PDB file of C-alpha atoms in Angstrom:
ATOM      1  CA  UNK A 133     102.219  98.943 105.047  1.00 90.00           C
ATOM      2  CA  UNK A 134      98.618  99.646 105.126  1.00 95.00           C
ATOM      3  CA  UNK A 135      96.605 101.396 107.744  1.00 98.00           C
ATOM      4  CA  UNK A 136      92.981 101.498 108.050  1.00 98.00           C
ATOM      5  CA  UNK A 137      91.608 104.754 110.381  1.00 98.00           C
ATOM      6  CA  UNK A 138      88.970 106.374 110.908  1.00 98.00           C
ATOM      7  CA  UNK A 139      87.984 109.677 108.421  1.00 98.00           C
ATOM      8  CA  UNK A 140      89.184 112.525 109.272  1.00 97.00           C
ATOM      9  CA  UNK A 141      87.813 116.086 107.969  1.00 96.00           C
ATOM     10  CA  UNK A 142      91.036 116.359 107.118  1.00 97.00           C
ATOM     11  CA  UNK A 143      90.455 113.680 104.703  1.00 98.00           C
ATOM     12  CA  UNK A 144      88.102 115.066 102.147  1.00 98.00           C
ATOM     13  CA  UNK A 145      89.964 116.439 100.023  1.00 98.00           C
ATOM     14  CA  UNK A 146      92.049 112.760  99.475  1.00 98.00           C
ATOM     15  CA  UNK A 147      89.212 111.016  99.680  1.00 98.00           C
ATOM     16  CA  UNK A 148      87.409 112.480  96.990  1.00 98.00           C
ATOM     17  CA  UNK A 149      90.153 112.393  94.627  1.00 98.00           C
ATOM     18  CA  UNK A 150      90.149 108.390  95.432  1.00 98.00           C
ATOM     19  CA  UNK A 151      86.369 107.926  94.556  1.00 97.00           C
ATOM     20  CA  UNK A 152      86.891 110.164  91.301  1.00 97.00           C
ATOM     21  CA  UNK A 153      89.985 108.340  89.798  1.00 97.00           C
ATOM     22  CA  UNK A 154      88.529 105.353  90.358  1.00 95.00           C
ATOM     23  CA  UNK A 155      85.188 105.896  88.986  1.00 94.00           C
ATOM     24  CA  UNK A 156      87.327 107.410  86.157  1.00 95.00           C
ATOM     25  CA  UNK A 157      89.639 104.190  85.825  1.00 95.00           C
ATOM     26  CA  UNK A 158      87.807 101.439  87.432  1.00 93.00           C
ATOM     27  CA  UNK A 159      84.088 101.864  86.824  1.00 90.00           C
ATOM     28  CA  UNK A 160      84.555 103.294  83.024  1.00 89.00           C
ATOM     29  CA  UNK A 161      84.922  99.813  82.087  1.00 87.00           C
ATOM     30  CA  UNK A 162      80.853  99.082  82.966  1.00 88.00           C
ATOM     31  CA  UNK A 163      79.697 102.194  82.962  1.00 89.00           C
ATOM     32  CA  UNK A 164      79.396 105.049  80.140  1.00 88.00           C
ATOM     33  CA  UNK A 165      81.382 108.646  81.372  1.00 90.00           C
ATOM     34  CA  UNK A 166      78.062 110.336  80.869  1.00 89.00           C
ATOM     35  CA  UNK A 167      76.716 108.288  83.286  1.00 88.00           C
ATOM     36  CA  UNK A 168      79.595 108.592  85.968  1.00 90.00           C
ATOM     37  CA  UNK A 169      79.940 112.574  85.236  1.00 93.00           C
ATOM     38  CA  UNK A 170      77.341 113.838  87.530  1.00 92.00           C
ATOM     39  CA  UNK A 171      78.863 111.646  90.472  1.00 91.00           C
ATOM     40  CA  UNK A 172      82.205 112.280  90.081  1.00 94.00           C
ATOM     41  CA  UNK A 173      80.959 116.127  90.220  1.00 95.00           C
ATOM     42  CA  UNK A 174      78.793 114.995  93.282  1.00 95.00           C
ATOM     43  CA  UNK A 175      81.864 113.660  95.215  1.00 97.00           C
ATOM     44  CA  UNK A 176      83.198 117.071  95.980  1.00 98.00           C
ATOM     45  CA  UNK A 177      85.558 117.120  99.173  1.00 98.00           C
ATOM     46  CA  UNK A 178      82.873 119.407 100.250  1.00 98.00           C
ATOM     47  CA  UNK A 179      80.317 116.566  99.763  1.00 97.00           C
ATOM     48  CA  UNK A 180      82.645 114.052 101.312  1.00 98.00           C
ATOM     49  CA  UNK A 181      82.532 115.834 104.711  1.00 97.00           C
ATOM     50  CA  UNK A 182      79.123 116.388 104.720  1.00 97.00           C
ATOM     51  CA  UNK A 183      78.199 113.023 104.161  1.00 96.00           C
ATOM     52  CA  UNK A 184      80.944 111.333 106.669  1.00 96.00           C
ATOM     53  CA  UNK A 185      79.389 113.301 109.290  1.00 94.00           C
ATOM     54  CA  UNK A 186      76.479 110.561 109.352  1.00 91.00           C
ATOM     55  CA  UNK A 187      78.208 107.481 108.945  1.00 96.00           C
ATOM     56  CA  UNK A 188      81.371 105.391 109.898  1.00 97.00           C
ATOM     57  CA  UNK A 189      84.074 106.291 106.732  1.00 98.00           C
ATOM     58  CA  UNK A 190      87.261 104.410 106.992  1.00 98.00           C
ATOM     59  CA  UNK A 191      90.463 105.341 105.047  1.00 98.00           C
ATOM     60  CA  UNK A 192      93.229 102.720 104.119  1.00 98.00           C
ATOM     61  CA  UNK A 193      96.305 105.118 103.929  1.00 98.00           C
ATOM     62  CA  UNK A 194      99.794 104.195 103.362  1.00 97.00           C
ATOM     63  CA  UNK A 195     103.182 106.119 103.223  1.00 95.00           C
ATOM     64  CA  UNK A 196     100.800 108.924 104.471  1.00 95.00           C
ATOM     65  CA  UNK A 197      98.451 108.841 101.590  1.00 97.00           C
ATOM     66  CA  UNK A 198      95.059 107.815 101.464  1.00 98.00           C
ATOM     67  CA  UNK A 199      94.516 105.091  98.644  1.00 98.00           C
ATOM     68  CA  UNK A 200      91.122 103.618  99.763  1.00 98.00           C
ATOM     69  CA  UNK A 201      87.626 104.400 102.282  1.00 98.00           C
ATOM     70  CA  UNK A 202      84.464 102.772 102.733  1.00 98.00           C
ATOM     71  CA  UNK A 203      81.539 103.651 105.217  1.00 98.00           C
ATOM     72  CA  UNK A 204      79.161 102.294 106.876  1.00 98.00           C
ATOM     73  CA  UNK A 205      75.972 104.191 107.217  1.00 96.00           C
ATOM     74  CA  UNK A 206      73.247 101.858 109.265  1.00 95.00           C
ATOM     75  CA  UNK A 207      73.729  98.108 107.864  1.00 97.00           C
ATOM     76  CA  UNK A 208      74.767  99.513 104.213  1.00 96.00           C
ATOM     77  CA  UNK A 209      78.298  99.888 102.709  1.00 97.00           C
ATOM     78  CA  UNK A 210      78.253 102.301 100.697  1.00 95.00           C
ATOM     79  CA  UNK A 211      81.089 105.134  98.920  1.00 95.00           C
ATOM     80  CA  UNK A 212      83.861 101.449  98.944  1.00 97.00           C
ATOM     81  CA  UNK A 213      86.405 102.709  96.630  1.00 97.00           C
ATOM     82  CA  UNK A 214      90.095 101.740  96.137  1.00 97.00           C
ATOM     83  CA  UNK A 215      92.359 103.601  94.086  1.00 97.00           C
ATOM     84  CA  UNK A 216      92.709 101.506  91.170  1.00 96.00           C
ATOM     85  CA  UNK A 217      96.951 100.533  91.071  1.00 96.00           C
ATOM     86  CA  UNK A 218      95.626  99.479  94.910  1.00 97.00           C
ATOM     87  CA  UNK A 219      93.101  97.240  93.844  1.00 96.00           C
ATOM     88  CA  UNK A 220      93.781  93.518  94.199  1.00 94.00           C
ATOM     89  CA  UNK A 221      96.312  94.578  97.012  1.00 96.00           C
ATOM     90  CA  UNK A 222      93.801  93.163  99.966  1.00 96.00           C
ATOM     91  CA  UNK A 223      93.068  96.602 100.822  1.00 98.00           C
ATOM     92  CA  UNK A 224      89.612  96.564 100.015  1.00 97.00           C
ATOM     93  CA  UNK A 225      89.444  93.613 102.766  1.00 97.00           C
ATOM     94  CA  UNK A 226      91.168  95.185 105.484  1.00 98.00           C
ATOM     95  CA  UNK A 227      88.256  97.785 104.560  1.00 98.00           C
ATOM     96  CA  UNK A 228      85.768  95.680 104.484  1.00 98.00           C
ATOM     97  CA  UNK A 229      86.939  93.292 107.013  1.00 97.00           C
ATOM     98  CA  UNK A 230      86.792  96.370 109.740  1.00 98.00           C
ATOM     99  CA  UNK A 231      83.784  97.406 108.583  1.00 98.00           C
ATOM    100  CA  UNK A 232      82.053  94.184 109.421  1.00 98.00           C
ATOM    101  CA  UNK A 233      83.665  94.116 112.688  1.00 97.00           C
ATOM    102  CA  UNK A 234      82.011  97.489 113.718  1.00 98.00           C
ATOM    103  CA  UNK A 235      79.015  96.246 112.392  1.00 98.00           C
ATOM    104  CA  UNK A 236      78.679  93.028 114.368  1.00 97.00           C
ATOM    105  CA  UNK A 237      79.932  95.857 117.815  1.00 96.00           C
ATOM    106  CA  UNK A 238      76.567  97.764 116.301  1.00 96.00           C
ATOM    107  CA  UNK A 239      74.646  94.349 116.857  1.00 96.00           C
ATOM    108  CA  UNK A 240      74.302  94.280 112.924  1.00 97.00           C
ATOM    109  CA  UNK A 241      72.996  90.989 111.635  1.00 96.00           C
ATOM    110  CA  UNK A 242      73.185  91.386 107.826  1.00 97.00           C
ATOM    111  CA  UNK A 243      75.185  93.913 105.698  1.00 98.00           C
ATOM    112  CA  UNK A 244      73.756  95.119 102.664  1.00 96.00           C
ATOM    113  CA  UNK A 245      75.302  96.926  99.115  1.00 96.00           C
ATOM    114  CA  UNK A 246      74.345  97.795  96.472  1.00 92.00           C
ATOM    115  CA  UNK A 247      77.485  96.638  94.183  1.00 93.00           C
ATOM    116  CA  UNK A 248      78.613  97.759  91.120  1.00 91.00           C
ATOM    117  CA  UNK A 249      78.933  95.778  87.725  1.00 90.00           C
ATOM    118  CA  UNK A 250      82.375  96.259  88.620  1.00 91.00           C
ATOM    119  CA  UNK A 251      82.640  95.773  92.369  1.00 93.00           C
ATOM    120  CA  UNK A 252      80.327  92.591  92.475  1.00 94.00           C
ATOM    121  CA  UNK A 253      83.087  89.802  92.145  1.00 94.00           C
ATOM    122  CA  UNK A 254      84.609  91.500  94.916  1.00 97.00           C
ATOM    123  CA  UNK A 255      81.765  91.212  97.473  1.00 97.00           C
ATOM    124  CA  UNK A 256      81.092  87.461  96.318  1.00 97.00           C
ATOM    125  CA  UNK A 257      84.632  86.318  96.740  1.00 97.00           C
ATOM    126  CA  UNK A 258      83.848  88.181 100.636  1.00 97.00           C
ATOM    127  CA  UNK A 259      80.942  85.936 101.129  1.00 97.00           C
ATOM    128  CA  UNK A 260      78.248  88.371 100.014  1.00 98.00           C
ATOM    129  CA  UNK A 261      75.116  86.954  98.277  1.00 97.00           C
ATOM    130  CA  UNK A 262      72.912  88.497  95.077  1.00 95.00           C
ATOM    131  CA  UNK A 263      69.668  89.189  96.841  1.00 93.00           C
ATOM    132  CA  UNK A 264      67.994  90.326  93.448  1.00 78.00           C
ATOM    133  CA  UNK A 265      68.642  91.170  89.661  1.00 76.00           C
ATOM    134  CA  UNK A 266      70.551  93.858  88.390  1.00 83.00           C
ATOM    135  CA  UNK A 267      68.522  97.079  89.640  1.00 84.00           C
ATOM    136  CA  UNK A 268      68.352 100.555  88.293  1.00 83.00           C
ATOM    137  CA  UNK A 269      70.292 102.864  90.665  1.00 74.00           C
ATOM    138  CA  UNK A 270      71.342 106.614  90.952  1.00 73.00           C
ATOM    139  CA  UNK A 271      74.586 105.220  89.370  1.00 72.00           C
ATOM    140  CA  UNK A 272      73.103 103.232  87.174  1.00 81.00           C
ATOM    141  CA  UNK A 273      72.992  99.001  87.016  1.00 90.00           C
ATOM    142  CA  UNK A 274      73.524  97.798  90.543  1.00 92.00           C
ATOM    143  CA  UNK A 275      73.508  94.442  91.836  1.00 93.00           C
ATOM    144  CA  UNK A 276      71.490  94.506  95.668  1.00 94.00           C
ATOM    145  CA  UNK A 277      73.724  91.992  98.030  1.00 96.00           C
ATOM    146  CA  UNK A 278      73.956  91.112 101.174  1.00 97.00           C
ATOM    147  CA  UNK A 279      75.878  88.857 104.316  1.00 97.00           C
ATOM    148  CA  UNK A 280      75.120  87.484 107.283  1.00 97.00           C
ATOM    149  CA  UNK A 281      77.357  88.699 109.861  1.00 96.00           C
ATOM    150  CA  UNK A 282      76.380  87.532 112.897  1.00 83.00           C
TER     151      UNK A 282
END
């Protein structure tokens, strides 16, 4: 069964491996390597702690392993990644569904993302709306949503 907690510094060394392999196997399909290279290199475990120090990051762990996290850093989602033989398993919306429920504690109206090609479907299916075109980010295309969520 899946659990969703609360990072851990513990944590950083699983939950970079989880954003790697699935920018590897999950975001190759819209996006060239030489693209995702310098992030996967960004999302050291050393990285991962420094940045969880300023946000809410969630894990979804099961058997004792971590196989998904998500933050929440002001009204944003941002580093959502499942590994990808968990993907389509709901764990991405026990993620996001706690997420949203810390948000509204926060007295957060609207959540924002900036989606991936491939995580857009995702969001929409979760009530999310486009808010523009596809944008430019540091990842490359992005697609700017967002969700009432009050």
């Amino acid at each position: 069964m899946v659990q969703i907690r609360p990072y851990r510094s513990s944590d950083a060394q699983a939950v970079s491996e989880v954003i790697r392999t699935t920018m590897r196997v999950s975001n190759a399909a819209d996006y060239p390597m030489e693209q995702l290279e310098p992030l996967i290199d960004y999302f050291s475990p050393e990285k991962v702690e420094q940045i969880n120090r300023d946000r809410t990051c969630l894990v979804a762990e099961e058997d004792g392993q971590v196989i998904g996290t998500a933050a929440l850093e002001n009204d944003e989602l941002v580093t959502f990644f499942i590994v990808p033989k968990y993907q389509g398993r709901r764990v991405g919306t026990a993620l996001l569904e706690r997420l949203e429920s810390i948000a509204r504690e926060q007295g957060v109206a609207q959540l924002k993302v900036g989606s991936s090609l491939t995580g857009a479907a995702f969001y929409e299916r979760h009530g999310y709306q486009r808010t523009a075109g596809v944008v430019e980010g540091t990842a490359g295309p992005q697609i700017l949503m967002r969700k009432l969520i009050q």
